[in-house]
Each structure stands twice: as C-alpha cells, then as structure tokens.
Coordinates of C-alpha atoms in Angstrom, one line a residue:
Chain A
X223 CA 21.8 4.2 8.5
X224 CA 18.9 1.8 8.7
X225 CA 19.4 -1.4 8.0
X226 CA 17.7 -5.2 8.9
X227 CA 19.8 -8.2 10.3
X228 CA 17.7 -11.7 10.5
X229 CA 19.0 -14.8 11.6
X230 CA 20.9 -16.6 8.8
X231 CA 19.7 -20.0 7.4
X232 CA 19.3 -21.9 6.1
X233 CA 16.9 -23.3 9.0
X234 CA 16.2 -27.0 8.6
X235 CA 12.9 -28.6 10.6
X236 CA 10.5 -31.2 10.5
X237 CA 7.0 -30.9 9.6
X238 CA 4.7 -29.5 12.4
X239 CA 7.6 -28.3 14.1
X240 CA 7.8 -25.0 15.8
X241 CA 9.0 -21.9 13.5
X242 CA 10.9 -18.4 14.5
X243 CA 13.0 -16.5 12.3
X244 CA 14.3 -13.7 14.3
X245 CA 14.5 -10.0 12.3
X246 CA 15.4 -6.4 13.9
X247 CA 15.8 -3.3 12.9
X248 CA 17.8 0.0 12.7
X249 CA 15.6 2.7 11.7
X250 CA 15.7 6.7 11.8
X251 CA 12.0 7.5 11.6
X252 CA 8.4 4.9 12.3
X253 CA 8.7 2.7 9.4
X254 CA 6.4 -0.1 8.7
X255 CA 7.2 -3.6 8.9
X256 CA 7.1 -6.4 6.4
X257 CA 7.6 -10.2 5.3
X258 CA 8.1 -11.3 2.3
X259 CA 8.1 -15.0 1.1
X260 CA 10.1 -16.4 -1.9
X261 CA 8.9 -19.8 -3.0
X262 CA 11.0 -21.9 -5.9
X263 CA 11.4 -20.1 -8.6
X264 CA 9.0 -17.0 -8.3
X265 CA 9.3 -13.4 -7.1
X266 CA 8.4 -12.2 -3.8
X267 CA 5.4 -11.9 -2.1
X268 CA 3.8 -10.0 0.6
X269 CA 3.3 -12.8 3.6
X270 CA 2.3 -10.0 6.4
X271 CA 2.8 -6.1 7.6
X272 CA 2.6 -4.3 10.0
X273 CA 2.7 -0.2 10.5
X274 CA 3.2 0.4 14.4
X275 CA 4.7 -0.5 17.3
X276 CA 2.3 -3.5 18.8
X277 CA 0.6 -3.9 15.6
X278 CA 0.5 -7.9 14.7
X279 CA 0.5 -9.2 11.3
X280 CA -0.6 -12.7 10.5
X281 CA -1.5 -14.3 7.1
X282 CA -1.6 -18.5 6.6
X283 CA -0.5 -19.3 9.9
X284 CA 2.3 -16.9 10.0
X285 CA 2.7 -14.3 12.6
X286 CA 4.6 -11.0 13.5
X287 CA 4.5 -8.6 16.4
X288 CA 6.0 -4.5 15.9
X289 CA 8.1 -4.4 18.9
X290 CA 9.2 -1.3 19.1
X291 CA 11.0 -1.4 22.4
X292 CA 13.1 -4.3 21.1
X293 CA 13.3 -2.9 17.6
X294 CA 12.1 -6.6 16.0
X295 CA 10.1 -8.2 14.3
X296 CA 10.1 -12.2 14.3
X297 CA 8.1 -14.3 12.1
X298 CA 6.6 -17.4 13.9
X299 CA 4.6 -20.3 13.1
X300 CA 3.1 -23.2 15.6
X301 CA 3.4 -25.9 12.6
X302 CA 5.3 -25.8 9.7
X303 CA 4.2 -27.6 6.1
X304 CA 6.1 -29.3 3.7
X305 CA 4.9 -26.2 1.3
X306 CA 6.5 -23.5 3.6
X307 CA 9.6 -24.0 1.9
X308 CA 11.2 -20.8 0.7
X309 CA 13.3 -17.9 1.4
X310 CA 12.0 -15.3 3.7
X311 CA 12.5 -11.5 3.9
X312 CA 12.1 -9.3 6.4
X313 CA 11.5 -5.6 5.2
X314 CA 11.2 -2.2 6.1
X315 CA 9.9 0.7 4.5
X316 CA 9.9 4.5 5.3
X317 CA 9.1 7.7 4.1
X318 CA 9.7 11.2 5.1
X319 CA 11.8 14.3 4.2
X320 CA 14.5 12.2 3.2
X321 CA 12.7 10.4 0.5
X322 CA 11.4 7.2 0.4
X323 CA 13.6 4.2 1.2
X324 CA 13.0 0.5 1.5
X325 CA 15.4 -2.2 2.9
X326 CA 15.3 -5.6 3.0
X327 CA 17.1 -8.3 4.5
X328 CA 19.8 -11.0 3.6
X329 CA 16.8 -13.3 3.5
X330 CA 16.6 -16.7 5.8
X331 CA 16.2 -20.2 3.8
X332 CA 13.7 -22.5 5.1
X333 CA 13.9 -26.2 4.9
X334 CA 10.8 -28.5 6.0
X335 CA 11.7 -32.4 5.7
X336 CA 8.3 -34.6 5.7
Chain B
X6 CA -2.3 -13.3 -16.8
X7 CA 0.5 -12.1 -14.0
X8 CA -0.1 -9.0 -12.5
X9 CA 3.8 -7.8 -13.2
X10 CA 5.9 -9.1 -16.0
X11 CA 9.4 -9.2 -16.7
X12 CA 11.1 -9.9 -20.0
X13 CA 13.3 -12.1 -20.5
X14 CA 13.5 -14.3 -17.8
X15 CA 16.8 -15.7 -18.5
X16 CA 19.9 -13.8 -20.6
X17 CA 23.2 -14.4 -21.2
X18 CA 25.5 -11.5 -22.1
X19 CA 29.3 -10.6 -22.8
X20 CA 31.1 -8.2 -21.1
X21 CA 30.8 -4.5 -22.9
X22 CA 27.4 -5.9 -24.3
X23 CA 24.0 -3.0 -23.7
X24 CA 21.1 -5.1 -22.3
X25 CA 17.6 -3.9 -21.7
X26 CA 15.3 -5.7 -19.6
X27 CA 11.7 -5.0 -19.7
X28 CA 8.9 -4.9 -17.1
X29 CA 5.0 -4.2 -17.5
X30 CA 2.1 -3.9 -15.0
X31 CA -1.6 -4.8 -15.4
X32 CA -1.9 -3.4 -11.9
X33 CA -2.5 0.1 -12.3
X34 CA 0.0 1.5 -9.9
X35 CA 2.0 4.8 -10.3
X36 CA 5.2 3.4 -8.3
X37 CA 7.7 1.0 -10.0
X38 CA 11.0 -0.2 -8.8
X39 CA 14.3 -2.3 -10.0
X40 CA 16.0 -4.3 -8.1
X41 CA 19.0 -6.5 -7.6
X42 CA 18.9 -10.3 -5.7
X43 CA 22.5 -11.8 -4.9
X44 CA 23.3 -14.7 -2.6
X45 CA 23.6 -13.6 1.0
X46 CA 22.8 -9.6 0.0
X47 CA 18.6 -9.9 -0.6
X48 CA 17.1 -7.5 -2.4
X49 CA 19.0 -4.1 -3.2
X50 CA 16.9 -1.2 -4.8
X51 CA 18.7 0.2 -8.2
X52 CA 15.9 2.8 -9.4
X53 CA 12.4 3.6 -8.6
X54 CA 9.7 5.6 -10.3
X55 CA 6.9 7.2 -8.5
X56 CA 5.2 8.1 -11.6
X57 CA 5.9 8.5 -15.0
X58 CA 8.0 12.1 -15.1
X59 CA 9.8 11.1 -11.7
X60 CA 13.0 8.3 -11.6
X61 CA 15.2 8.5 -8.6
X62 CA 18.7 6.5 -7.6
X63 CA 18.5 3.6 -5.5
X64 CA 21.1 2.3 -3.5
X65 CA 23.1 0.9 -6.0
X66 CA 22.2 3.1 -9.4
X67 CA 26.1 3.2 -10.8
X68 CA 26.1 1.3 -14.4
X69 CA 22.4 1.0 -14.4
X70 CA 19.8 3.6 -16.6
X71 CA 16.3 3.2 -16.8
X72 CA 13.4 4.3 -18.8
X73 CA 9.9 5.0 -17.6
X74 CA 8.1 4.6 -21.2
X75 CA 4.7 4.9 -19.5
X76 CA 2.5 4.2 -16.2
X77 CA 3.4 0.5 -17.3
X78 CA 6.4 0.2 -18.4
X79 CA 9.8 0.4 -16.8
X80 CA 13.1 -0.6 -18.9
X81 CA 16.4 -1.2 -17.0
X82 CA 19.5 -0.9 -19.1
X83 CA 23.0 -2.0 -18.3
X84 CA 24.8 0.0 -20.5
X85 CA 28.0 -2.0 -20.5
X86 CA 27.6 -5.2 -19.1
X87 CA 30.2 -6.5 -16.5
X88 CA 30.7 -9.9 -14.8
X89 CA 29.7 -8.4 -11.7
X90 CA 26.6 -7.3 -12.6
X91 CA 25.4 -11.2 -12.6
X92 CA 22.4 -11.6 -10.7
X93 CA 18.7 -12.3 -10.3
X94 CA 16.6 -8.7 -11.2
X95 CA 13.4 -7.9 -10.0
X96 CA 10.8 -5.4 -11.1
X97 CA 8.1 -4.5 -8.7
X98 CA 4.9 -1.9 -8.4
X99 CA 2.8 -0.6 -5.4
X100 CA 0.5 2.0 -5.1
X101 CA 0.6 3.5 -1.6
X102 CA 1.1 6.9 -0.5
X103 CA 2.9 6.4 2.5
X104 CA 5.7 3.7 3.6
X105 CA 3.0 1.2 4.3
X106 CA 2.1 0.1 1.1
X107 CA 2.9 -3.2 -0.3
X108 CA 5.0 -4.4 -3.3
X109 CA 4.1 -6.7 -5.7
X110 CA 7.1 -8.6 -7.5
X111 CA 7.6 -10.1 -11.0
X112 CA 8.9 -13.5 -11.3
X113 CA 12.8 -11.7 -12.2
X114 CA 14.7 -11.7 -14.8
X115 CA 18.3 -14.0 -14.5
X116 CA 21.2 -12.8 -15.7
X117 CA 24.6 -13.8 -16.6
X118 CA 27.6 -11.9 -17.8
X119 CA 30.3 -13.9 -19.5

C-alpha cells in the first residue's frame, strides 16, 4: 500500500546551518506532495506542495522538489532560525477510483540551538 | 477568531466512559476529517466527511463514531473509552476537489484515558 518513510529525528543544528529532511514515497497512482509544519503547541500547517513530478514548492525559505524518478520529496533550507523549531510532516494525498486517501509521515523533530 | 476549532482541548476520561469531542469551521469547506497523533506514528486518519450526507472510515475507524451535525460541525465520539485510545486528536477541513487540496488543522484536542 502507499505509505511515506522520512528520516527520523530528532535533528539537532545550529542556527544558519544547512537543513535536509529526507521524505519518499510509495504510491499507486500521481498523488500530490506536501509539508506540513507543527510548531509548540498548535496544529499543523501547510508549509509547501507540490502536484507533479518536477514541480518545486517553496514557502519562508523552505524548499521541495517532486522527484518522481526517485519517488522523494526532501525539504531543504540554506539557513535555519531559532523559530524553525518544530515537527515536520511529510504528506501525500491521492484520489481516484479507490477513494480518497491521505498519509502522512512519522514526522521529523527539529532542534535549532542559538 | 481560528479558522477550525476544537473542543475541549484537554480531557481526562475513565475507561468505559462516552466522550464527544467537538470541532467547528469558519472556513466554509465541505470536507472535514478526524484524526489521530501518537509519538513516532504522525497523523492517522479515523473518519472523513466530504459533505454533510457522506462519512467514510479512515484507517483506523474501530471504537470511533462520528457525527456530521452540519457543513460546520463534526463530533467524534469514543463510545467506550480505552487506555489505548490516549492521544493527541485533530480535526481538520479543506475544500479541494482533487488530491491537491490543502488541509487546514485545529489546534487538537489532548486526551487521556485513565
């Protein structure tokens, strides 16, 4: 069945370091591609998206590429902030004769020391 | 005011105890969803809505009900509450028509089983 594996955290770094958390997928159909960010105490929330292969998403810094070929999706940032500490989800969603699913993954903690 | 709200935001139950936990939406959007947030697991989908005559089983539906009262409103009920049924819940809308659209989260609702 489909399903999304990313790297396990939680990641520690320093500010302005360099950010990946690594995400792929299993997937039946095309489905689009998502992050989600957790701060503190709050829900989720859409960070970035994207809906085909080579498609890029990007939103505060953040960026993720739809590569199809290597079914993944990693989220990436040049320099992380103090503030980007959370709990980060990739996602997939697809819909089709079999009915609408989404699935998200185990989630990756991040931790940015000052 | 929040977009998508969830009350309450914390409960504590005993086992064999009915809970209902309430979400609304300001947002307008036909499709609401439940779901579950344990440690190490992220997010797993327990009912979804697509509008107001349609509920459908999620991945992990067994000891859960739900209630779509109207467009913006969408009651999960534990019928019987058990320890393992501790966890963080989630309510969340979207509006899209295909697998592309995004969901927007309520700040959850904790709870614990004794």
């Amino acid at each position: 069945g489909d399903s999304v594996t990313q790297m396990e955290g939680p990641v520690t770094l320093s500010e302005e370091a360099f950010l990946t958390i690594n995400c792929t997928y299993t997937a039946t159909g095309y489905p689009s591609l998502f992050w989600y960010v957790q701060y503190p105490g709050e829900g989720l929330q859409l960070l970035l998206k994207a809906t085909k292969a080579d498609d890029k998403g990007s939103n505060k810094g953040f960026e993720a590429t739809y590569r199809k070929e290597t079914t993944s999706f990693h989220l990436e940032k040049g320099s992380v902030q103090v503030s980007d500490s959370a709990v980060y989800f990739c996602a997939l969603s697809e819909g089709g004769t079999g009915g609408f699913k989404t699935i998200f993954g185990a989630g990756t903690r991040l931790f940015v020391k000052a | 005011d929040a977009d998508v709200t969830q009350t309450p935001r914390n409960r504590i139950t005993k086992t064999g105890k009915r809970i209902m936990l309430e979400c609304s939406q300001t947002k307008g959007h036909d499709r609401m969803y439940w779901y579950r947030q344990d440690p190490g697991l992220g997010l797993r989908l327990i009912y979804y809505s697509f509008d107001v005559k349609d509920i459908n089983k999620g991945e992990i539906s067994d000891g859960y009900s739900v209630s779509r009262q109207a467009q913006a409103k969408f009651s999960l009920s534990l019928e019987s509450a058990i320890p393992n049924q501790t966890a963080l819940y989630f309510c969340a809308t979207s509006d899209g028509h295909r697998s592309q659209e995004t969901q927007y989260f309520g700040p959850g609702t904790r709870l614990l089983v004794l």
